[in-house]
PDB file of C-alpha atoms in Angstrom:
ATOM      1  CA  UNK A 105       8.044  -4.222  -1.846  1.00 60.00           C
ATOM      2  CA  UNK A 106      11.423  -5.395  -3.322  1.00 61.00           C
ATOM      3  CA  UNK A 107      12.141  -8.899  -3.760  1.00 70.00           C
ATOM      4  CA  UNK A 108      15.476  -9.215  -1.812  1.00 75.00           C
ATOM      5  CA  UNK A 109      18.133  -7.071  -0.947  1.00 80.00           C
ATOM      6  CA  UNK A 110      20.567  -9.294  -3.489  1.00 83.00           C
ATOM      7  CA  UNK A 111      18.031  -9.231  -6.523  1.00 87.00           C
ATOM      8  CA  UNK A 112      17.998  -5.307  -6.210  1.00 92.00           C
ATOM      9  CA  UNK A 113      22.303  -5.046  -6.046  1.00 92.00           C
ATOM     10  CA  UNK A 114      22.257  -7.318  -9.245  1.00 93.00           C
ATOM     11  CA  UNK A 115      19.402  -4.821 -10.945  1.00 95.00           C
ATOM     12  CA  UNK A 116      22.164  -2.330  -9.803  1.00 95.00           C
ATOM     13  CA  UNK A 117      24.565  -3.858 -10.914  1.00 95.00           C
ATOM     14  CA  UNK A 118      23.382  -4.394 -14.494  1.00 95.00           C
ATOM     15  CA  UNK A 119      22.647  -0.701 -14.732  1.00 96.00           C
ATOM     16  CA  UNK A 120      25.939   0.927 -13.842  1.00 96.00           C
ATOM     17  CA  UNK A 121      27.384  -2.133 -16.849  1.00 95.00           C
ATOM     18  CA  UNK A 122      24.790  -0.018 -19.129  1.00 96.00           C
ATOM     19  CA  UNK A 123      26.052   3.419 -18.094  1.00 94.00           C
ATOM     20  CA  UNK A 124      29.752   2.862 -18.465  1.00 94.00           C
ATOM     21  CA  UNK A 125      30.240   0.082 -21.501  1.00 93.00           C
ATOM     22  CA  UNK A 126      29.244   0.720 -24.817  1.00 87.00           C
ATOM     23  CA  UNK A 127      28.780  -3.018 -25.476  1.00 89.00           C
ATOM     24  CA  UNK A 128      26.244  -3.531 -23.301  1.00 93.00           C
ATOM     25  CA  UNK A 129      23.898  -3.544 -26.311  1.00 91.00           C
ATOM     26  CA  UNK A 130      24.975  -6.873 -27.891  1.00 90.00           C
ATOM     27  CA  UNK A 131      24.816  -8.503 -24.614  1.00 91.00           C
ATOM     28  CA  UNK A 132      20.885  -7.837 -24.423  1.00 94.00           C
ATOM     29  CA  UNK A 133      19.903  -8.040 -27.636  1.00 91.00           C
ATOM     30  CA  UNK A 134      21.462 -11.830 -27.680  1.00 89.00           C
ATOM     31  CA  UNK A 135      19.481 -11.402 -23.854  1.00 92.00           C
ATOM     32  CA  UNK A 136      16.438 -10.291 -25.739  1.00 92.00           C
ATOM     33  CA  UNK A 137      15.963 -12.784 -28.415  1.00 89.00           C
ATOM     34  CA  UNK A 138      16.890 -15.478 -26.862  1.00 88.00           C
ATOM     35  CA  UNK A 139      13.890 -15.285 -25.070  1.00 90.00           C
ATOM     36  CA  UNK A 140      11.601 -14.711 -27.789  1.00 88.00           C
ATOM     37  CA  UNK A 141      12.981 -17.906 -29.683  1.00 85.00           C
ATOM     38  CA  UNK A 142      12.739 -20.050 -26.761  1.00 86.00           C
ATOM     39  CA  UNK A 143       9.049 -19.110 -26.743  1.00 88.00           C
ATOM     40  CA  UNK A 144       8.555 -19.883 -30.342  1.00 86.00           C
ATOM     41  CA  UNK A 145      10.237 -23.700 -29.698  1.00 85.00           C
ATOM     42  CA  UNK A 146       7.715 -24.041 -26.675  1.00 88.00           C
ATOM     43  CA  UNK A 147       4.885 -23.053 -29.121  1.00 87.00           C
ATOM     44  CA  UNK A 148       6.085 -25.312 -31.629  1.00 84.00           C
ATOM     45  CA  UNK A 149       6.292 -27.956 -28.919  1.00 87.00           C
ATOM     46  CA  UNK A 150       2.582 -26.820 -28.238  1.00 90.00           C
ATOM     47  CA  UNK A 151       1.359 -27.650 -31.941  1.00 87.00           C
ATOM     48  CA  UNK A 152       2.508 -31.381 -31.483  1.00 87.00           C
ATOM     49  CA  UNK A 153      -0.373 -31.910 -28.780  1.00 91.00           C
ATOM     50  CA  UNK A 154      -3.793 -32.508 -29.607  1.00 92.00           C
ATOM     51  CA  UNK A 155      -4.918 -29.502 -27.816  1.00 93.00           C
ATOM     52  CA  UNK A 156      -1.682 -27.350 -28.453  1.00 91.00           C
ATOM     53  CA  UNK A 157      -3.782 -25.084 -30.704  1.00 92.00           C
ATOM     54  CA  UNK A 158      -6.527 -24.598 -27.749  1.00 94.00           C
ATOM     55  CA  UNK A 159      -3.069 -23.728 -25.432  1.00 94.00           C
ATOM     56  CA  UNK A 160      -1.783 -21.578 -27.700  1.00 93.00           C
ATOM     57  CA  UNK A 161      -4.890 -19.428 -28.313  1.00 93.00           C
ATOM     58  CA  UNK A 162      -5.218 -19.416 -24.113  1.00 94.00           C
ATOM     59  CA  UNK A 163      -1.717 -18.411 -23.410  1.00 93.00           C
ATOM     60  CA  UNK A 164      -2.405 -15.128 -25.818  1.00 94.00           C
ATOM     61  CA  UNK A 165      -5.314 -14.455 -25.186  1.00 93.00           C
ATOM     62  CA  UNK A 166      -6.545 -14.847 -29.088  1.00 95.00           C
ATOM     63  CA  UNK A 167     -10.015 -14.418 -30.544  1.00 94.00           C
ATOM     64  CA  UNK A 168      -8.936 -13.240 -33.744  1.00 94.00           C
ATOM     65  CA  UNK A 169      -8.102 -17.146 -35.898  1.00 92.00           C
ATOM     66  CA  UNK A 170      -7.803 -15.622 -38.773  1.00 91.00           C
ATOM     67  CA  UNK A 171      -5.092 -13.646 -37.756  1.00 90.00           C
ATOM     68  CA  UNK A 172      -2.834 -16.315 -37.665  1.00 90.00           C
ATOM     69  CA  UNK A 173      -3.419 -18.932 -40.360  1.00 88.00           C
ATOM     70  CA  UNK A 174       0.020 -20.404 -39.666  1.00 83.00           C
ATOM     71  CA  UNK A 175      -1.134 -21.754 -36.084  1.00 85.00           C
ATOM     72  CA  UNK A 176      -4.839 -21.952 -36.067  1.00 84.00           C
ATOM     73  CA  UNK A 177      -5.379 -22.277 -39.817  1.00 75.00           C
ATOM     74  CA  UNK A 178      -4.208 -25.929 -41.007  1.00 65.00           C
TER      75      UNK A 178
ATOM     76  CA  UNK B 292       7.263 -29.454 -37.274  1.00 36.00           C
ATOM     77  CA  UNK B 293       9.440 -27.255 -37.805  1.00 48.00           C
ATOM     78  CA  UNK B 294       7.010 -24.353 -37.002  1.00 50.00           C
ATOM     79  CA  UNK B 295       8.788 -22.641 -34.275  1.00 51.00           C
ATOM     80  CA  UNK B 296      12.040 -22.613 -35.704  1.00 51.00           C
ATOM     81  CA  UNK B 297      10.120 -21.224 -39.296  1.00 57.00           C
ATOM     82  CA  UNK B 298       8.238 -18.388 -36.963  1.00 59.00           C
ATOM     83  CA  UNK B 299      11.630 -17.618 -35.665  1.00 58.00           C
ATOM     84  CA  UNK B 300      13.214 -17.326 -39.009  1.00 62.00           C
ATOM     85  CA  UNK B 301      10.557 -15.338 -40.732  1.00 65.00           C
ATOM     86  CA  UNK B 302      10.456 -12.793 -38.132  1.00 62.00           C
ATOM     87  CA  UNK B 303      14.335 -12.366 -39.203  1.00 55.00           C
ATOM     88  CA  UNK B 304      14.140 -12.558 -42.662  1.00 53.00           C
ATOM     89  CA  UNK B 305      10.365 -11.807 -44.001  1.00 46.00           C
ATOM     90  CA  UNK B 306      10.470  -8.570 -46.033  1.00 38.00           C
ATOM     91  CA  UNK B 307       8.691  -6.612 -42.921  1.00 33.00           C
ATOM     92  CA  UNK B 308      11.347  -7.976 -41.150  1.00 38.00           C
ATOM     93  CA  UNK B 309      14.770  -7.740 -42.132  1.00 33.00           C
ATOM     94  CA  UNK B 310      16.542  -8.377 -38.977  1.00 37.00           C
ATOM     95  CA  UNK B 311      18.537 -10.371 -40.321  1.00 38.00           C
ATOM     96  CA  UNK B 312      20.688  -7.935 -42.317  1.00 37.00           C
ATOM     97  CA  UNK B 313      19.995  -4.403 -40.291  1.00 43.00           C
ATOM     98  CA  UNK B 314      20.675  -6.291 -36.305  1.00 44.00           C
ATOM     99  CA  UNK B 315      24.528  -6.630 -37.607  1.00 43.00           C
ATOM    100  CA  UNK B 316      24.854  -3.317 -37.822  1.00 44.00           C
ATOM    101  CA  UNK B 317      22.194  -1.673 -35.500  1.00 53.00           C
ATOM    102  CA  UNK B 318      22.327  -4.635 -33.452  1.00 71.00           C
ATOM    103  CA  UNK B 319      18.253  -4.192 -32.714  1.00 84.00           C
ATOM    104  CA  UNK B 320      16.597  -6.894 -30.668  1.00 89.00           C
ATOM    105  CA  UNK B 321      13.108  -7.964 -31.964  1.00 90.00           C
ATOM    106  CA  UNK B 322      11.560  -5.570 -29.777  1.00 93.00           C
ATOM    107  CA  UNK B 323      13.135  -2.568 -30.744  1.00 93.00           C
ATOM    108  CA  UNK B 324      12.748  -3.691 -34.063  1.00 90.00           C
ATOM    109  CA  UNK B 325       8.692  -4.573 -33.703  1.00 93.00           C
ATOM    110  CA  UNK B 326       8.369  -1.176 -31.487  1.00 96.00           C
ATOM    111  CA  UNK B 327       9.900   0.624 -34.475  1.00 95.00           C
ATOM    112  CA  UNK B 328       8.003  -0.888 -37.254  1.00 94.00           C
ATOM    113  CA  UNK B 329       4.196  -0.447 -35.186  1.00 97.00           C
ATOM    114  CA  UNK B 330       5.207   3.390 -34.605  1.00 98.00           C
ATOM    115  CA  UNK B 331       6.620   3.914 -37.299  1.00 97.00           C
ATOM    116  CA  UNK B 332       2.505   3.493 -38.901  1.00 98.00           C
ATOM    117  CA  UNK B 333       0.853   5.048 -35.530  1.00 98.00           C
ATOM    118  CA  UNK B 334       2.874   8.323 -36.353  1.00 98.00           C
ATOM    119  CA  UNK B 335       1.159   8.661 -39.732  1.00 98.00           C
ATOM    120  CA  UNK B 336      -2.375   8.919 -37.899  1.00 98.00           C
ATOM    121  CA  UNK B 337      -1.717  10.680 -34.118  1.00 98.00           C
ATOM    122  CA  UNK B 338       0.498  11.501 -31.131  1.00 98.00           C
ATOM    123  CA  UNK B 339       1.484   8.403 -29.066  1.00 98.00           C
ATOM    124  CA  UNK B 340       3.591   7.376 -26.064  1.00 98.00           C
ATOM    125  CA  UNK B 341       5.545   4.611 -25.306  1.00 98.00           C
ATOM    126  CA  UNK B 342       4.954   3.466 -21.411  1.00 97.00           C
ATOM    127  CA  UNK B 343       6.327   1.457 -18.398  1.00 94.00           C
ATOM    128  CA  UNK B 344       8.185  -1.743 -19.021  1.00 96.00           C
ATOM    129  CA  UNK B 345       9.560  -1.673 -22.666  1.00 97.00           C
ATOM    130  CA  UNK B 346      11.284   1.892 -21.334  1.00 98.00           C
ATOM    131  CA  UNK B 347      13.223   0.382 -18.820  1.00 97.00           C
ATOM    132  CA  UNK B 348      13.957  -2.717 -21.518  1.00 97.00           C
ATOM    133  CA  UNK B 349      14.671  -0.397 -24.152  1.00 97.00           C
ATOM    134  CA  UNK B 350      17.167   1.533 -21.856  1.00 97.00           C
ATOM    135  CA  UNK B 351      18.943  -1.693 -21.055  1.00 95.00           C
ATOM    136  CA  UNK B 352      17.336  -3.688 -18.441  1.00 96.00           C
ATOM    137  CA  UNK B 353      18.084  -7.210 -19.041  1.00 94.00           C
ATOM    138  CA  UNK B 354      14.161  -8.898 -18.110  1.00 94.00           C
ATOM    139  CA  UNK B 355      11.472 -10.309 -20.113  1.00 91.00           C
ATOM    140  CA  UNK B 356       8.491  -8.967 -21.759  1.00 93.00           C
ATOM    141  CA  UNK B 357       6.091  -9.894 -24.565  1.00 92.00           C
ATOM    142  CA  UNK B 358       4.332  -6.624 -24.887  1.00 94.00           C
ATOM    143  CA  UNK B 359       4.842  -2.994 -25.230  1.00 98.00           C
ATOM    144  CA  UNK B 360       2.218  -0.482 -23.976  1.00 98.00           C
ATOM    145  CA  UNK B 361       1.285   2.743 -26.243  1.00 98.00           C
ATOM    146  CA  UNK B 362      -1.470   5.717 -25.111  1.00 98.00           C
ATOM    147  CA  UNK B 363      -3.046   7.332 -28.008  1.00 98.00           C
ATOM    148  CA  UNK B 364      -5.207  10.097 -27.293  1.00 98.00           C
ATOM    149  CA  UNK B 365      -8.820   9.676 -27.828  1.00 98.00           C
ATOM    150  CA  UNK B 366      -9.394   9.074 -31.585  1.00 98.00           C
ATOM    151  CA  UNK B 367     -12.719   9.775 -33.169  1.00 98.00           C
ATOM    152  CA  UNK B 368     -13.951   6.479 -34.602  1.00 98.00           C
ATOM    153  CA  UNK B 369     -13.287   7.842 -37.823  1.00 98.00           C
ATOM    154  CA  UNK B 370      -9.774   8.402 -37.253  1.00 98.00           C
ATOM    155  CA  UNK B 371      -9.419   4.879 -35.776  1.00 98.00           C
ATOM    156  CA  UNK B 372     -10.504   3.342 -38.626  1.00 98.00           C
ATOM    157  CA  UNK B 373      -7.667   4.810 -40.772  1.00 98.00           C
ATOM    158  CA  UNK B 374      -4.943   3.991 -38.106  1.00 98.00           C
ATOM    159  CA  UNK B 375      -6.364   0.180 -37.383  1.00 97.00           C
ATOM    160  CA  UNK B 376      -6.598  -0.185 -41.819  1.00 97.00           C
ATOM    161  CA  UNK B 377      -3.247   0.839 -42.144  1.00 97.00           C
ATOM    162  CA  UNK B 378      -1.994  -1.415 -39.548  1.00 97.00           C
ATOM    163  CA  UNK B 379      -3.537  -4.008 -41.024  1.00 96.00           C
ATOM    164  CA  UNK B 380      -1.887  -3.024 -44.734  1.00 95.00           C
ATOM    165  CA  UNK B 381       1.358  -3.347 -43.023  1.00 94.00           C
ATOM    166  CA  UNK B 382       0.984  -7.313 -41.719  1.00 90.00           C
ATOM    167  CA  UNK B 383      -0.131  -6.150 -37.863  1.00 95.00           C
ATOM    168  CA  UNK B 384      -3.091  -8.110 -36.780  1.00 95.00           C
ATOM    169  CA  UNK B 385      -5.586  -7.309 -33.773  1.00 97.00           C
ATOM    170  CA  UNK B 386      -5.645 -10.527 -31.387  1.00 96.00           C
ATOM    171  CA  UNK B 387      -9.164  -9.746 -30.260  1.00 95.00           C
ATOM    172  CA  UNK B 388     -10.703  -9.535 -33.257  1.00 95.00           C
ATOM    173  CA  UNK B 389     -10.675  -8.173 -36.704  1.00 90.00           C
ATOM    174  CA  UNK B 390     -14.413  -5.727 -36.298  1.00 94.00           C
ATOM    175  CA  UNK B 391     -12.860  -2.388 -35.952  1.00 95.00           C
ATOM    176  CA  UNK B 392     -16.102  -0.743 -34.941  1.00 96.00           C
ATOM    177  CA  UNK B 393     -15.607  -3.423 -31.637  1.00 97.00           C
ATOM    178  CA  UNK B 394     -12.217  -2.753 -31.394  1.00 97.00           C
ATOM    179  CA  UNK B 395     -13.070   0.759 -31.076  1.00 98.00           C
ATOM    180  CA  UNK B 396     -15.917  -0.242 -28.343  1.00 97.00           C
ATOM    181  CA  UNK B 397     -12.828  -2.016 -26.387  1.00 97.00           C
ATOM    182  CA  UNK B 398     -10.648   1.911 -26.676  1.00 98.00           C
ATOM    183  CA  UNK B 399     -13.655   3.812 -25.765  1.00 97.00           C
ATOM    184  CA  UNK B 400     -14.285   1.454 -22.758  1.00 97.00           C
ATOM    185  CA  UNK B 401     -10.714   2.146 -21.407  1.00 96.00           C
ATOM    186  CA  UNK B 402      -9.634  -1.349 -22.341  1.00 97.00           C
ATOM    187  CA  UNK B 403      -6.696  -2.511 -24.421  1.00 97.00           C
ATOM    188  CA  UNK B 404      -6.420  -3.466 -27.919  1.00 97.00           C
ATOM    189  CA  UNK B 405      -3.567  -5.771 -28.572  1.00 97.00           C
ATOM    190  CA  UNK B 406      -1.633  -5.938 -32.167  1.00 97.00           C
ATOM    191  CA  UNK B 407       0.938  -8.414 -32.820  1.00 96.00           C
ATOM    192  CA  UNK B 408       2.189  -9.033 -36.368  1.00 92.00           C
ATOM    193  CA  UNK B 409       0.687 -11.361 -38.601  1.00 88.00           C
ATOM    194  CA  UNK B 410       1.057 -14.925 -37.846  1.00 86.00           C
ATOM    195  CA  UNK B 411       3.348 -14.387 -34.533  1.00 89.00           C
ATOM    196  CA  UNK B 412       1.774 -14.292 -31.337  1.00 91.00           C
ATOM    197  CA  UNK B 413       4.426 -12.401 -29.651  1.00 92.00           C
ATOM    198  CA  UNK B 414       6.036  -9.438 -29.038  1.00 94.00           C
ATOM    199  CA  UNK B 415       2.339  -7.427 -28.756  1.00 96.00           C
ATOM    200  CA  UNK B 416       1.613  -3.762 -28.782  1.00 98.00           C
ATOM    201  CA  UNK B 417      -1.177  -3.153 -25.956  1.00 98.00           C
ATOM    202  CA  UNK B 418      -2.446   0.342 -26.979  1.00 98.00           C
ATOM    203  CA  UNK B 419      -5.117   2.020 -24.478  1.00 98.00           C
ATOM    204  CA  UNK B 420      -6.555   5.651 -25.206  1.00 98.00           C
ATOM    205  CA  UNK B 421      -5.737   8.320 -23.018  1.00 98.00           C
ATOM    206  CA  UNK B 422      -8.074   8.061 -19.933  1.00 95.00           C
ATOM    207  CA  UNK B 423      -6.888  11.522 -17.859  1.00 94.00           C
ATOM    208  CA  UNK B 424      -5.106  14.385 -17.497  1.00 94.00           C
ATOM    209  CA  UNK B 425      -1.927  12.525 -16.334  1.00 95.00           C
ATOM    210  CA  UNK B 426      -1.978  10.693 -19.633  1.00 96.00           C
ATOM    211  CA  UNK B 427      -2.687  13.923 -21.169  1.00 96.00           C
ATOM    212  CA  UNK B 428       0.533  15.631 -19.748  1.00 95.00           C
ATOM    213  CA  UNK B 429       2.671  12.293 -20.746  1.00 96.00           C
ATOM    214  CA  UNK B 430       1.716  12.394 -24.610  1.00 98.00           C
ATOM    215  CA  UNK B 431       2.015  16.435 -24.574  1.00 97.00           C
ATOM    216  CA  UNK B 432       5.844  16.255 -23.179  1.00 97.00           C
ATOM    217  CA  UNK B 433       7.006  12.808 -24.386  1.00 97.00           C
ATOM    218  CA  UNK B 434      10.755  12.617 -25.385  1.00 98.00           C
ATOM    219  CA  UNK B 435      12.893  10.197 -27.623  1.00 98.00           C
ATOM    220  CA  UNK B 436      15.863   8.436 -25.720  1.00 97.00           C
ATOM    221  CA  UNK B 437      19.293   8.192 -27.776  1.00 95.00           C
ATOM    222  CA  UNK B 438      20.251   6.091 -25.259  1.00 95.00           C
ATOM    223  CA  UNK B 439      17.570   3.196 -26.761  1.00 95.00           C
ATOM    224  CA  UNK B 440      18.995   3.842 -30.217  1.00 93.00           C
ATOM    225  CA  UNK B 441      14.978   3.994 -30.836  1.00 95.00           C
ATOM    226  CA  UNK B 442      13.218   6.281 -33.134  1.00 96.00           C
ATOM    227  CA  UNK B 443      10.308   6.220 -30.837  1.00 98.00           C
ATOM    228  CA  UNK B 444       8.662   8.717 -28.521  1.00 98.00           C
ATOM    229  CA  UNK B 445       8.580   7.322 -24.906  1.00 98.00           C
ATOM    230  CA  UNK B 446       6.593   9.158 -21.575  1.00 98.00           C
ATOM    231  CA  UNK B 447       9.519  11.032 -19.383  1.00 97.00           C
ATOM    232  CA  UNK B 448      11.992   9.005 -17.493  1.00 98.00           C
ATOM    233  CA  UNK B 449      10.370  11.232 -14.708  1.00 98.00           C
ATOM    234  CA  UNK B 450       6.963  10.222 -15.377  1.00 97.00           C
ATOM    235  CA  UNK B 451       8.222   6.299 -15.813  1.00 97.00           C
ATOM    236  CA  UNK B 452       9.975   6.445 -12.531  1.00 98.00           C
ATOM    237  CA  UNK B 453       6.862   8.124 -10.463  1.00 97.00           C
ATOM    238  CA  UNK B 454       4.362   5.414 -11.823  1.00 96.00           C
ATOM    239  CA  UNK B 455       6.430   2.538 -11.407  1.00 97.00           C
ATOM    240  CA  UNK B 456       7.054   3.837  -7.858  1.00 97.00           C
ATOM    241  CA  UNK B 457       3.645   5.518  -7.081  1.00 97.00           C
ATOM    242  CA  UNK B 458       1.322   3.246  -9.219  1.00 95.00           C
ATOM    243  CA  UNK B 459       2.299  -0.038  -9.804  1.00 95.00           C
ATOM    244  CA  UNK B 460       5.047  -1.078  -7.085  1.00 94.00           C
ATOM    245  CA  UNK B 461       5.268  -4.859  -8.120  1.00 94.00           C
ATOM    246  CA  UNK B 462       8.770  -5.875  -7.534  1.00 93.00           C
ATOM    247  CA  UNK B 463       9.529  -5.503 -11.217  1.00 95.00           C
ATOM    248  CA  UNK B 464       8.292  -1.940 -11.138  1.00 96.00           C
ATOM    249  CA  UNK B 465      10.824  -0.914  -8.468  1.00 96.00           C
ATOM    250  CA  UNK B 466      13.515  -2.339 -10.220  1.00 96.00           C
ATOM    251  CA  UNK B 467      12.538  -0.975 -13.805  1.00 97.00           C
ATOM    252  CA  UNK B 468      12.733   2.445 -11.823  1.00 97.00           C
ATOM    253  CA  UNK B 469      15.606   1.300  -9.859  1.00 96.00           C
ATOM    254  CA  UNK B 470      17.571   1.193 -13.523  1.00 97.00           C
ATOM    255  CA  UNK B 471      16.096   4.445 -14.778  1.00 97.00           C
ATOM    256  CA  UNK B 472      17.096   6.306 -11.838  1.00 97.00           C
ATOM    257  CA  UNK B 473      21.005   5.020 -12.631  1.00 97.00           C
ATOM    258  CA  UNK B 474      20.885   4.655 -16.441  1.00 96.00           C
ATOM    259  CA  UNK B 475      19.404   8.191 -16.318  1.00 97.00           C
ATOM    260  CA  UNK B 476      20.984   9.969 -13.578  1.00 97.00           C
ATOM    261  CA  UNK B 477      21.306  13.346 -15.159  1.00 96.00           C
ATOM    262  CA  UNK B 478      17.899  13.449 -16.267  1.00 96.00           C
ATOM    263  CA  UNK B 479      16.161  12.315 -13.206  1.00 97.00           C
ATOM    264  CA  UNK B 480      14.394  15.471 -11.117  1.00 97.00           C
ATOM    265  CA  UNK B 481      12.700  14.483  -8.273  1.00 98.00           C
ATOM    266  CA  UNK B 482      10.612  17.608  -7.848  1.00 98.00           C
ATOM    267  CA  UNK B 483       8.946  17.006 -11.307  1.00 96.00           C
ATOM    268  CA  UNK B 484       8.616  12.813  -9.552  1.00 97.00           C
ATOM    269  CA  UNK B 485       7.079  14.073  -6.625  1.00 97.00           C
ATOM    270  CA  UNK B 486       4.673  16.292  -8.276  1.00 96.00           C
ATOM    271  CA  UNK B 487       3.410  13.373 -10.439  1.00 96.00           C
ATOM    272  CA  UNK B 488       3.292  10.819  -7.197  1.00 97.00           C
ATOM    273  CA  UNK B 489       1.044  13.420  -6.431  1.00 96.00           C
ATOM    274  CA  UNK B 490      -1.555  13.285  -9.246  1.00 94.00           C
ATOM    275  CA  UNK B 491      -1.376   9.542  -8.792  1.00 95.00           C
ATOM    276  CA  UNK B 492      -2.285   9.356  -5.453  1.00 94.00           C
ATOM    277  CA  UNK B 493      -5.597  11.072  -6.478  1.00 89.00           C
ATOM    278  CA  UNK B 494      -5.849   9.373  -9.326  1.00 83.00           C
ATOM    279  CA  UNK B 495      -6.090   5.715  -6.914  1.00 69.00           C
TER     280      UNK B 495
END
């Protein structure tokens, strides 16, 4: 099953950019990260609630505290 | 409460880390850079395989993802222990829990351990044991990609494309293969896809 006709071109699209310019790298890495710090300001966001830790540990799935004194650890 | 922003930093400039210098001239995104680091260790102990989504992301394809899957082949508990003690030397950290001998009960069962590093939730490395022959034949003829500027051993674009097709046909999976099929024209072989659409049809 494919989304929609559209979504698939622009997945084409974005593949023949890859194939032919050699830039294409900077473009996703700035894609990339940009993505991973936006999720970092949402779980910083998180640790201002009361029960952002309880979130946090939901959202990833994590059992292991100890692992990350920096969150959990306080 | 500046936590996220700290998180952010580290991961760029923390010793384990040094984005911050190498990304101006590799230009590596934190995957790549997480991928490398976590195989980089996993080398030392056994054969791996990188699998499914971070291929297509490492080739280019501009989506999300928070984890990268890895197939080892079946360790002996004895030889887990050394790879899941020298991850843990290195600042990785097991979400699930820090016992390796139920860590190893998770492997054993077919289920996923996840490792993230120390401290920061995401990106993850989901590692599963081999559970078949299919994963067998992926970790005997895995290749590296110079096209992902990755020092890291991936399953064949082949094998990618007939799983995401075959296997797991979300949406996202046909467009992951829909990129590999362009981004990797030359490579692509559709006798060798056909074959493995085969083994996962029996494998279902």
């Amino acid at each position: 099953m494919i989304r929609d006709q559209t979504h698939m071109e622009s997945v084409e699209r974005w593949a023949k950019y890859v194939r032919s310019n050699k830039n294409w790298r900077t473009l996703h890495t700035e894609f990339i990260d940009s993505q991973f710090e936006n999720t970092y300001r949402v779980i910083n966001e998180l640790l201002k609630q009361p029960n952002g830790k309880e979130k946090i540990k939901s959202l990833y799935g994590i059992k292991n505290e100890k692992g990350y004194p920096g969150l959990f650890l306080k | 409460m500046k936590l996220a922003r700290n998180l952010w930093e580290d991961i760029y400039k923390a010793p384990y880390n040094c984005l911050n210098m190498e990304r101006r001239v590799s230009d590596k995104n934190i995957l790549n850079y997480f991928a490398e680091e976590f195989c980089k260790i996993v080398e030392r102990h056994t054969r791996y395989i990188i699998v499914s989504g971070f291929v297509a992301i490492a080739s280019g394809r501009a989506r999300g993802t928070e984890d990268i899957d890895m197939i080892i082949p079946r360790l002996s508990k004895e030889e887990f222990y050394k790879l899941h003690n020298d991850l843990l030397k290195n600042k990785f950290i097991c979400m699930q829990s820090e016992n390796e001998e139920e860590l190893y009960g998770y492997l054993k069962d077919n289920l996923s351990i996840r490792y993230t590093w120390k401290d920061k939730p995401i990106p993850e490395m989901e590692i599963k044991f081999a559970k078949d022959e299919i994963d067998n034949i992926q970790l005997s003829s895995r290749v590296k990609l110079p096209l992902t500027g990755l020092n890291v051993w991936f399953s064949t674009i082949n094998a990618n494309i007939a799983f995401k097709e075959e296997y797991l046909k979300s949406p996202k999976d046909l467009e992951d293969a829909k990129h590999l099929r362009i981004v990797y024209a030359e490579m692509i072989n559709e006798g060798e896809i056909k074959e493995i659409k085969k083994m996962l049809r029996k494998r279902k």
